[in-house]
C-alpha cells in the first residue's frame, strides 16, 4: 500500500455521500466507525453537513477510516454550532459571554475592595508599601493630622 488510510491528515478533507432526498441535513451527521472501542461503535464527527448542487451530502474530517452518513436524532446543543456566528462567542452564546464578563468584573471588584479594606490595617500597609514607604506614609499622616485647619502645612 502506498498510503496508510487510517492515519491522521495535516488538514481537513471533505467526504461526500449520496443520500435519499427525504433526509434533511440537520438530521444527519458524518460518522465513522471507532474501532478502538470493543465492540466498535459508529460515532458522529461532523454535524455541520452541506449539500452540493449535485445532491451529495458532504462533511469534513481529518482522518480516513470507515465513514457513513448517520441519522442523528439525539444531538445536544453544544454540537449544533454549524454557523460561524456561534463560534464568535467564548461560551457559544451572547448570554453566556455576558455572564462571563459580569463574573470577571465582580471578581476584580471584590479583589479591589478587599485590597482597599486591608490598606486600613498597619501590618498590611507595611506589606504594601515596604519599610521605608510605610515610614513615609506615617510621617505624612502625622503632619496632616497635626496641621491646624487653614494653617500652612509647610511651616512645621
N, CA and C atoms as an extended XYZ file, in Angstrom:
468
Properties=species:S:1:pos:R:3:atomname:S:1:resname:S:1:resid:I:1 pbc="F F F"
N         0.834       -1.185        0.000 N   UNK     1
C         0.000        0.000        0.000 CA  UNK     1
C         0.874        1.241        0.000 C   UNK     1
N         0.503        2.236       -0.765 N   UNK     2
C         1.280        3.474       -0.855 CA  UNK     2
C         0.967        4.429        0.281 C   UNK     2
N        -0.189        4.320        0.904 N   UNK     3
C        -0.570        5.254        1.958 CA  UNK     3
C        -1.313        4.513        3.054 C   UNK     3
N        -1.114        4.975        4.264 N   UNK     4
C        -1.857        4.449        5.405 CA  UNK     4
C        -3.150        5.254        5.501 C   UNK     4
N        -4.274        4.693        5.082 N   UNK     5
C        -5.530        5.423        5.012 CA  UNK     5
C        -6.162        5.662        6.375 C   UNK     5
N        -5.647        5.065        7.442 N   UNK     6
C        -6.188        5.314        8.774 CA  UNK     6
C        -5.419        6.413        9.489 C   UNK     6
N        -4.369        6.937        8.881 N   UNK     7
C        -3.539        7.951        9.533 CA  UNK     7
C        -4.240        9.302        9.553 C   UNK     7
N        -3.889       10.120       10.540 N   UNK     8
C        -4.409       11.483       10.605 CA  UNK     8
C        -3.757       12.325        9.528 C   UNK     8
N        -4.523       13.230        8.969 N   UNK     9
C        -4.036       14.120        7.926 CA  UNK     9
C        -3.566       15.419        8.560 C   UNK     9
N        -2.872       16.238        7.782 N   UNK    10
C        -2.424       17.521        8.308 CA  UNK    10
C        -3.497       18.592        8.183 C   UNK    10
N        -4.576       18.318        7.529 N   UNK    11
C        -5.688       19.257        7.378 CA  UNK    11
C        -6.973       18.478        7.228 C   UNK    11
N        -8.041       19.181        6.954 N   UNK    12
C        -9.331       18.512        6.770 CA  UNK    12
C        -9.568       18.186        5.303 C   UNK    12
N       -10.294       17.104        5.080 N   UNK    13
C       -10.735       16.744        3.734 CA  UNK    13
C       -12.257       16.645        3.762 C   UNK    13
N       -12.852       16.839        2.618 N   UNK    14
C       -14.301       16.757        2.517 CA  UNK    14
C       -14.669       15.404        1.939 C   UNK    14
N       -15.601       14.725        2.604 N   UNK    15
C       -16.103       13.429        2.154 CA  UNK    15
C       -17.582       13.609        1.837 C   UNK    15
N       -17.993       13.122        0.662 N   UNK    16
C       -19.382       13.305        0.222 CA  UNK    16
C       -20.044       11.955       -0.038 C   UNK    16
N       -21.333       11.886        0.302 N   UNK    17
C       -22.137       10.691        0.092 CA  UNK    17
C       -23.455       11.092       -0.564 C   UNK    17
N       -24.028       10.160       -1.312 N   UNK    18
C       -25.353       10.384       -1.877 CA  UNK    18
C       -26.365        9.732       -0.935 C   UNK    18
N       -27.367       10.529       -0.509 N   UNK    19
C       -28.387       10.015        0.412 CA  UNK    19
C       -29.762       10.306       -0.174 C   UNK    19
N       -30.795        9.591        0.275 N   UNK    20
C       -32.149        9.853       -0.232 CA  UNK    20
C       -32.566       11.306        0.043 C   UNK    20
N       -33.334       11.877       -0.864 N   UNK    21
C       -33.768       13.270       -0.759 CA  UNK    21
C       -34.668       13.528        0.444 C   UNK    21
N       -35.236       12.498        1.029 N   UNK    22
C       -36.199       12.691        2.113 CA  UNK    22
C       -35.532       13.112        3.425 C   UNK    22
N       -34.215       13.085        3.484 N   UNK    23
C       -33.496       13.420        4.716 CA  UNK    23
C       -33.027       14.871        4.696 C   UNK    23
N       -33.176       15.558        5.819 N   UNK    24
C       -32.689       16.917        5.952 CA  UNK    24
C       -31.265       16.884        6.495 C   UNK    24
N       -30.454       17.856        6.091 N   UNK    25
C       -29.060       17.917        6.552 CA  UNK    25
C       -28.966       18.022        8.067 C   UNK    25
N       -29.935       18.723        8.711 N   UNK    26
C       -29.906       18.917       10.161 CA  UNK    26
C       -30.031       17.610       10.929 C   UNK    26
N       -30.656       16.597       10.297 N   UNK    27
C       -30.878       15.316       10.963 CA  UNK    27
C       -29.736       14.333       10.751 C   UNK    27
N       -28.724       14.744       10.005 N   UNK    28
C       -27.654       13.832        9.620 CA  UNK    28
C       -26.314       14.273       10.201 C   UNK    28
N       -25.376       13.330       10.256 N   UNK    29
C       -24.007       13.664       10.631 CA  UNK    29
C       -23.058       12.735        9.877 C   UNK    29
N       -21.829       13.214        9.705 N   UNK    30
C       -20.793       12.375        9.123 CA  UNK    30
C       -20.224       11.544       10.257 C   UNK    30
N       -20.393       10.226       10.169 N   UNK    31
C       -19.950        9.350       11.243 CA  UNK    31
C       -18.856        8.418       10.793 C   UNK    31
N       -18.087        7.960       11.771 N   UNK    32
C       -17.034        6.989       11.480 CA  UNK    32
C       -17.132        5.831       12.455 C   UNK    32
N       -16.590        4.707       12.040 N   UNK    33
C       -16.593        3.516       12.879 CA  UNK    33
C       -15.372        3.571       13.784 C   UNK    33
N       -15.590        3.762       15.084 N   UNK    34
C       -14.495        3.837       16.061 CA  UNK    34
C       -14.123        2.414       16.467 C   UNK    34
N       -13.078        1.901       15.841 N   UNK    35
C       -12.668        0.521       16.077 CA  UNK    35
C       -11.773        0.383       17.297 C   UNK    35
N       -11.492        1.510       17.990 N   UNK    36
C       -10.716        1.430       19.226 CA  UNK    36
C       -11.597        0.950       20.379 C   UNK    36
N       -12.920        0.978       20.190 N   UNK    37
C       -13.851        0.505       21.209 CA  UNK    37
C       -14.199       -0.954       20.950 C   UNK    37
N       -14.519       -1.659       22.006 N   UNK    38
C       -14.933       -3.056       21.884 CA  UNK    38
C       -16.323       -3.203       22.435 C   UNK    38
N       -17.324       -3.509       21.693 N   UNK    39
C       -17.321       -3.658       20.241 CA  UNK    39
C       -17.225       -2.288       19.560 C   UNK    39
N       -16.782       -2.262       18.300 N   UNK    40
C       -16.692       -0.989       17.576 CA  UNK    40
C       -18.045       -0.278       17.517 C   UNK    40
N       -18.011        1.079       17.578 N   UNK    41
C       -19.241        1.870       17.552 CA  UNK    41
C       -19.140        2.956       16.492 C   UNK    41
N       -20.291        3.287       15.909 N   UNK    42
C       -20.363        4.418       14.997 CA  UNK    42
C       -20.454        5.690       15.827 C   UNK    42
N       -19.650        6.705       15.496 N   UNK    43
C       -19.650        7.986       16.204 CA  UNK    43
C       -19.771        9.122       15.202 C   UNK    43
N       -20.615       10.104       15.556 N   UNK    44
C       -20.743       11.294       14.717 CA  UNK    44
C       -19.530       12.184       14.902 C   UNK    44
N       -18.974       12.639       13.798 N   UNK    45
C       -17.808       13.521       13.846 CA  UNK    45
C       -18.129       14.926       13.366 C   UNK    45
N       -18.906       15.040       12.293 N   UNK    46
C       -19.224       16.364       11.741 CA  UNK    46
C       -20.732       16.502       11.630 C   UNK    46
N       -21.278       17.428       12.431 N   UNK    47
C       -22.717       17.686       12.404 CA  UNK    47
C       -23.066       18.791       11.410 C   UNK    47
N       -22.066       19.472       10.884 N   UNK    48
C       -22.284       20.633       10.010 CA  UNK    48
C       -22.156       20.228        8.547 C   UNK    48
N       -23.087       19.428        8.090 N   UNK    49
C       -23.050       18.932        6.722 CA  UNK    49
C       -23.689       19.942        5.775 C   UNK    49
N       -23.282       19.874        4.516 N   UNK    50
C       -23.910       20.715        3.492 CA  UNK    50
C       -24.167       19.868        2.247 C   UNK    50
N       -25.120       20.320        1.455 N   UNK    51
C       -25.495       19.579        0.259 CA  UNK    51
C       -24.935       20.296       -0.964 C   UNK    51
N       -24.349       19.524       -1.868 N   UNK    52
C       -23.795       20.091       -3.095 CA  UNK    52
C       -24.910       20.241       -4.129 C   UNK    52
N       -24.594       20.938       -5.224 N   UNK    53
C       -25.571       21.129       -6.306 CA  UNK    53
C       -25.978       19.797       -6.930 C   UNK    53
N       -25.083       18.830       -6.896 N   UNK    54
C       -25.393       17.528       -7.495 CA  UNK    54
C       -26.111       16.592       -6.518 C   UNK    54
N       -26.454       17.095       -5.310 N   UNK    55
C       -27.254       16.300       -4.391 CA  UNK    55
C       -26.466       15.488       -3.378 C   UNK    55
N       -25.161       15.608       -3.345 N   UNK    56
C       -24.361       14.877       -2.372 CA  UNK    56
C       -24.362       15.615       -1.029 C   UNK    56
N       -24.338       14.865        0.066 N   UNK    57
C       -24.198       15.423        1.413 CA  UNK    57
C       -22.722       15.295        1.794 C   UNK    57
N       -22.108       16.414        2.198 N   UNK    58
C       -20.665       16.438        2.453 CA  UNK    58
C       -20.359       16.913        3.867 C   UNK    58
N       -19.289       16.372        4.411 N   UNK    59
C       -18.777       16.771        5.720 CA  UNK    59
C       -17.266       16.701        5.721 C   UNK    59
N       -16.663       17.234        6.771 N   UNK    60
C       -15.196       17.290        6.846 CA  UNK    60
C       -14.660       16.383        7.935 C   UNK    60
N       -13.444       15.891        7.700 N   UNK    61
C       -12.741       15.056        8.667 CA  UNK    61
C       -11.242       15.263        8.504 C   UNK    61
N       -10.486       14.816        9.506 N   UNK    62
C        -9.026       14.904        9.418 CA  UNK    62
C        -8.382       13.518        9.412 C   UNK    62
N        -9.187       12.490        9.156 N   UNK    63
C        -8.632       11.132        9.092 CA  UNK    63
C        -9.458       10.291        8.122 C   UNK    63
N        -8.892        9.163        7.724 N   UNK    64
C        -9.596        8.231        6.839 CA  UNK    64
C        -9.812        6.923        7.574 C   UNK    64
N       -11.052        6.597        7.816 N   UNK    65
C       -11.438        5.288        8.345 CA  UNK    65
C       -12.718        4.909        7.612 C   UNK    65
N       -13.555        4.098        8.209 N   UNK    66
C       -14.846        3.759        7.612 CA  UNK    66
C       -15.845        4.857        7.958 C   UNK    66
N       -16.426        5.500        6.934 N   UNK    67
C       -17.363        6.601        7.140 CA  UNK    67
C       -18.730        6.257        6.592 C   UNK    67
N       -19.733        6.929        7.131 N   UNK    68
C       -21.104        6.818        6.642 CA  UNK    68
C       -21.845        8.078        7.072 C   UNK    68
N       -22.973        8.343        6.414 N   UNK    69
C       -23.861        9.415        6.852 CA  UNK    69
C       -24.846        8.761        7.820 C   UNK    69
N       -24.887        9.262        9.053 N   UNK    70
C       -25.729        8.681       10.091 CA  UNK    70
C       -26.917        9.586       10.378 C   UNK    70
N       -28.039        8.970       10.711 N   UNK    71
C       -29.206        9.710       11.159 CA  UNK    71
C       -29.006        9.966       12.643 C   UNK    71
N       -28.965       11.248       13.033 N   UNK    72
C       -28.659       11.609       14.410 CA  UNK    72
C       -29.810       12.410       14.995 C   UNK    72
N       -30.632       11.760       15.822 N   UNK    73
C       -31.759       12.449       16.458 CA  UNK    73
C       -31.411       12.964       17.843 C   UNK    73
N       -30.420       12.409       18.505 N   UNK    74
C       -30.090       12.773       19.889 CA  UNK    74
C       -28.999       13.817       19.991 C   UNK    74
N       -28.989       14.767       19.096 N   UNK    75
C       -27.966       15.807       19.085 CA  UNK    75
C       -28.133       16.715       20.300 C   UNK    75
N       -27.002       17.079       20.941 N   UNK    76
C       -27.055       18.015       22.065 CA  UNK    76
C       -26.771       19.413       21.563 C   UNK    76
N       -27.091       20.413       22.368 N   UNK    77
C       -26.948       21.805       21.973 CA  UNK    77
C       -25.530       22.197       21.621 C   UNK    77
N       -24.525       21.619       22.303 N   UNK    78
C       -23.143       22.011       22.042 CA  UNK    78
C       -22.669       21.571       20.660 C   UNK    78
N       -23.326       20.594       20.079 N   UNK    79
C       -22.917       20.117       18.771 CA  UNK    79
C       -23.612       20.871       17.654 C   UNK    79
N       -24.569       21.737       17.984 N   UNK    80
C       -25.361       22.434       16.986 CA  UNK    80
C       -24.802       23.829       16.719 C   UNK    80
N       -23.508       23.912       16.441 N   UNK    81
C       -22.848       25.188       16.212 CA  UNK    81
C       -22.285       25.254       14.803 C   UNK    81
N       -23.132       25.044       13.818 N   UNK    82
C       -22.662       24.992       12.447 CA  UNK    82
C       -22.471       26.358       11.831 C   UNK    82
N       -23.156       27.369       12.320 N   UNK    83
C       -22.958       28.682       11.717 CA  UNK    83
C       -21.752       29.359       12.343 C   UNK    83
N       -21.110       30.232       11.594 N   UNK    84
C       -19.889       30.879       12.076 CA  UNK    84
C       -20.185       31.877       13.182 C   UNK    84
N       -21.423       32.382       13.273 N   UNK    85
C       -21.767       33.366       14.288 CA  UNK    85
C       -21.574       32.801       15.688 C   UNK    85
N       -21.979       31.550       15.919 N   UNK    86
C       -21.866       30.968       17.251 CA  UNK    86
C       -20.421       30.772       17.666 C   UNK    86
N       -19.516       30.642       16.713 N   UNK    87
C       -18.108       30.467       17.050 CA  UNK    87
C       -17.470       31.783       17.501 C   UNK    87
N       -18.177       32.912       17.306 N   UNK    88
C       -17.640       34.198       17.722 CA  UNK    88
C       -17.770       34.421       19.222 C   UNK    88
N       -18.469       33.571       19.931 N   UNK    89
C       -18.683       33.723       21.356 CA  UNK    89
C       -17.814       32.733       22.109 C   UNK    89
N       -17.237       33.175       23.211 N   UNK    90
C       -16.388       32.308       24.023 CA  UNK    90
C       -17.197       31.139       24.565 C   UNK    90
N       -18.393       31.437       25.064 N   UNK    91
C       -19.245       30.396       25.636 CA  UNK    91
C       -20.274       29.886       24.635 C   UNK    91
N       -20.162       30.282       23.386 N   UNK    92
C       -21.059       29.912       22.295 CA  UNK    92
C       -22.443       30.539       22.410 C   UNK    92
N       -22.585       31.592       23.253 N   UNK    93
C       -23.847       32.335       23.304 CA  UNK    93
C       -23.582       33.728       23.843 C   UNK    93
N       -24.392       34.679       23.411 N   UNK    94
C       -24.247       36.058       23.887 CA  UNK    94
C       -24.550       36.129       25.381 C   UNK    94
N       -25.560       35.413       25.818 N   UNK    95
C       -25.924       35.428       27.240 CA  UNK    95
C       -24.801       34.855       28.095 C   UNK    95
N       -24.221       33.748       27.663 N   UNK    96
C       -23.115       33.142       28.399 CA  UNK    96
C       -21.915       34.065       28.484 C   UNK    96
N       -21.598       34.755       27.374 N   UNK    97
C       -20.480       35.698       27.386 CA  UNK    97
C       -20.751       36.884       28.293 C   UNK    97
N       -21.991       37.374       28.312 N   UNK    98
C       -22.346       38.481       29.199 CA  UNK    98
C       -22.181       38.060       30.657 C   UNK    98
N       -22.633       36.876       30.984 N   UNK    99
C       -22.473       36.362       32.350 CA  UNK    99
C       -20.993       36.235       32.692 C   UNK    99
N       -20.185       35.736       31.759 N   UNK   100
C       -18.746       35.604       31.980 CA  UNK   100
C       -18.102       36.962       32.244 C   UNK   100
N       -18.469       37.981       31.470 N   UNK   101
C       -17.926       39.328       31.652 CA  UNK   101
C       -18.334       39.878       33.014 C   UNK   101
N       -19.599       39.713       33.390 N   UNK   102
C       -20.070       40.214       34.685 CA  UNK   102
C       -19.378       39.513       35.853 C   UNK   102
N       -19.170       38.215       35.738 N   UNK   103
C       -18.477       37.479       36.791 CA  UNK   103
C       -17.029       37.959       36.906 C   UNK   103
N       -16.345       38.145       35.783 N   UNK   104
C       -14.963       38.645       35.819 CA  UNK   104
C       -14.905       40.035       36.448 C   UNK   104
N       -15.847       40.905       36.072 N   UNK   105
C       -15.901       42.246       36.655 CA  UNK   105
C       -16.135       42.161       38.163 C   UNK   105
N       -17.046       41.307       38.597 N   UNK   106
C       -17.347       41.159       40.020 CA  UNK   106
C       -16.127       40.644       40.791 C   UNK   106
N       -15.388       39.724       40.215 N   UNK   107
C       -14.190       39.190       40.873 CA  UNK   107
C       -13.137       40.284       41.014 C   UNK   107
N       -12.895       41.047       39.947 N   UNK   108
C       -11.915       42.137       40.012 CA  UNK   108
C       -12.360       43.176       41.040 C   UNK   108
N       -13.637       43.510       41.065 N   UNK   109
C       -14.161       44.472       42.031 CA  UNK   109
C       -13.997       43.951       43.460 C   UNK   109
N       -14.318       42.696       43.685 N   UNK   110
C       -14.186       42.102       45.022 CA  UNK   110
C       -12.740       42.102       45.486 C   UNK   110
N       -11.813       41.778       44.601 N   UNK   111
C       -10.395       41.787       44.960 CA  UNK   111
C        -9.936       43.209       45.263 C   UNK   111
N       -10.386       44.178       44.470 N   UNK   112
C       -10.025       45.578       44.703 CA  UNK   112
C       -10.545       46.064       46.051 C   UNK   112
N       -11.781       45.752       46.382 N   UNK   113
C       -12.360       46.150       47.673 CA  UNK   113
C       -11.614       45.471       48.814 C   UNK   113
N       -11.249       44.234       48.650 N   UNK   114
C       -10.510       43.503       49.680 CA  UNK   114
C        -9.144       44.151       49.917 C   UNK   114
N        -8.433       44.499       48.852 N   UNK   115
C        -7.128       45.152       49.000 CA  UNK   115
C        -7.295       46.523       49.639 C   UNK   115
N        -8.314       47.268       49.219 N   UNK   116
C        -8.576       48.585       49.826 CA  UNK   116
C        -8.873       48.432       51.318 C   UNK   116
N        -9.672       47.440       51.695 N   UNK   117
C       -10.010       47.192       53.095 CA  UNK   117
C        -8.756       46.850       53.892 C   UNK   117
N        -7.885       46.034       53.327 N   UNK   118
C        -6.653       45.659       54.022 CA  UNK   118
C        -5.719       46.854       54.225 C   UNK   118
N        -5.833       47.868       53.386 N   UNK   119
C        -4.929       49.019       53.493 CA  UNK   119
C        -5.169       49.838       54.755 C   UNK   119
N        -6.235       49.566       55.495 N   UNK   120
C        -6.504       50.277       56.740 CA  UNK   120
C        -5.758       49.666       57.930 C   UNK   120
N        -5.191       48.507       57.768 N   UNK   121
C        -4.514       47.838       58.872 CA  UNK   121
C        -3.007       47.987       58.718 C   UNK   121
N        -2.334       48.348       59.836 N   UNK   122
C        -0.896       48.639       59.823 CA  UNK   122
C        -0.054       47.485       59.256 C   UNK   122
N        -0.271       46.250       59.653 N   UNK   123
C         0.563       45.179       59.083 CA  UNK   123
C         0.433       45.071       57.560 C   UNK   123
N        -0.779       45.309       57.064 N   UNK   124
C        -0.988       45.238       55.610 CA  UNK   124
C        -0.353       46.432       54.916 C   UNK   124
N        -0.411       47.608       55.564 N   UNK   125
C         0.240       48.787       54.987 CA  UNK   125
C         1.738       48.543       54.861 C   UNK   125
N         2.331       47.955       55.907 N   UNK   126
C         3.772       47.653       55.869 CA  UNK   126
C         4.087       46.725       54.704 C   UNK   126
N         3.228       45.750       54.499 N   UNK   127
C         3.435       44.794       53.415 CA  UNK   127
C         3.282       45.477       52.055 C   UNK   127
N         2.275       46.352       51.922 N   UNK   128
C         2.011       47.014       50.639 CA  UNK   128
C         3.076       48.048       50.290 C   UNK   128
N         3.492       48.880       51.272 N   UNK   129
C         4.401       49.989       50.992 CA  UNK   129
C         5.863       49.654       51.246 C   UNK   129
N         6.144       48.613       51.977 N   UNK   130
C         7.519       48.316       52.362 CA  UNK   130
C         7.899       49.136       53.589 C   UNK   130
N         9.071       48.854       54.132 N   UNK   131
C         9.500       49.502       55.378 CA  UNK   131
C         9.602       51.020       55.215 C   UNK   131
N        10.325       51.474       54.206 N   UNK   132
C        10.535       52.925       54.014 CA  UNK   132
C         9.246       53.610       53.568 C   UNK   132
N         8.498       53.006       52.685 N   UNK   133
C         7.242       53.582       52.230 CA  UNK   133
C         6.257       53.735       53.374 C   UNK   133
N         6.196       52.732       54.244 N   UNK   134
C         5.298       52.805       55.396 CA  UNK   134
C         5.714       53.935       56.340 C   UNK   134
N         7.028       54.131       56.531 N   UNK   135
C         7.520       55.223       57.379 CA  UNK   135
C         7.090       56.571       56.800 C   UNK   135
N         7.187       56.734       55.484 N   UNK   136
C         6.800       57.987       54.836 CA  UNK   136
C         5.299       58.213       54.954 C   UNK   136
N         4.486       57.184       54.751 N   UNK   137
C         3.030       57.305       54.876 CA  UNK   137
C         2.663       57.738       56.287 C   UNK   137
N         3.296       57.127       57.291 N   UNK   138
C         3.021       57.506       58.688 CA  UNK   138
C         3.443       58.941       58.965 C   UNK   138
N         4.594       59.350       58.439 N   UNK   139
C         5.075       60.723       58.657 CA  UNK   139
C         4.134       61.732       58.012 C   UNK   139
N         3.683       61.463       56.809 N   UNK   140
C         2.746       62.369       56.132 CA  UNK   140
C         1.421       62.434       56.881 C   UNK   140
N         0.937       61.291       57.344 N   UNK   141
C        -0.311       61.274       58.101 CA  UNK   141
C        -0.165       62.069       59.389 C   UNK   141
N         1.001       61.981       60.035 N   UNK   142
C         1.260       62.724       61.273 CA  UNK   142
C         1.268       64.226       61.000 C   UNK   142
N         1.897       64.663       59.890 N   UNK   143
C         1.957       66.084       59.541 CA  UNK   143
C         0.564       66.611       59.254 C   UNK   143
N        -0.231       65.865       58.482 N   UNK   144
C        -1.585       66.307       58.124 CA  UNK   144
C        -2.455       66.380       59.377 C   UNK   144
N        -2.312       65.406       60.259 N   UNK   145
C        -3.119       65.348       61.468 CA  UNK   145
C        -2.794       66.514       62.415 C   UNK   145
N        -1.543       66.939       62.464 N   UNK   146
C        -1.121       67.979       63.392 CA  UNK   146
C        -1.124       69.371       62.774 C   UNK   146
N        -1.537       69.518       61.521 N   UNK   147
C        -1.617       70.839       60.899 CA  UNK   147
C        -2.938       71.476       61.265 C   UNK   147
N        -2.928       72.726       61.790 N   UNK   148
C        -4.188       73.390       62.135 CA  UNK   148
C        -5.011       73.656       60.872 C   UNK   148
N        -6.312       73.671       61.043 N   UNK   149
C        -7.199       73.929       59.909 CA  UNK   149
C        -6.906       75.301       59.343 C   UNK   149
N        -6.696       75.371       58.042 N   UNK   150
C        -6.400       76.635       57.365 CA  UNK   150
C        -4.971       77.073       57.576 C   UNK   150
N        -4.176       76.314       58.308 N   UNK   151
C        -2.782       76.695       58.556 CA  UNK   151
C        -1.885       76.274       57.437 C   UNK   151
N        -0.659       76.746       57.473 N   UNK   152
C         0.322       76.425       56.446 CA  UNK   152
C         1.008       75.096       56.798 C   UNK   152
N         0.869       74.097       55.971 N   UNK   153
C         1.464       72.779       56.233 CA  UNK   153
C         2.986       72.847       56.227 C   UNK   153
N         3.535       73.721       55.444 N   UNK   154
C         4.984       73.755       55.272 CA  UNK   154
C         5.705       74.497       56.386 C   UNK   154
N         4.992       75.103       57.306 N   UNK   155
C         5.650       75.849       58.374 CA  UNK   155
C         6.046       74.967       59.543 C   UNK   155
N         5.672       73.748       59.529 N   UNK   156
C         6.013       72.851       60.649 CA  UNK   156
C         7.424       72.345       60.523 C   UNK   156
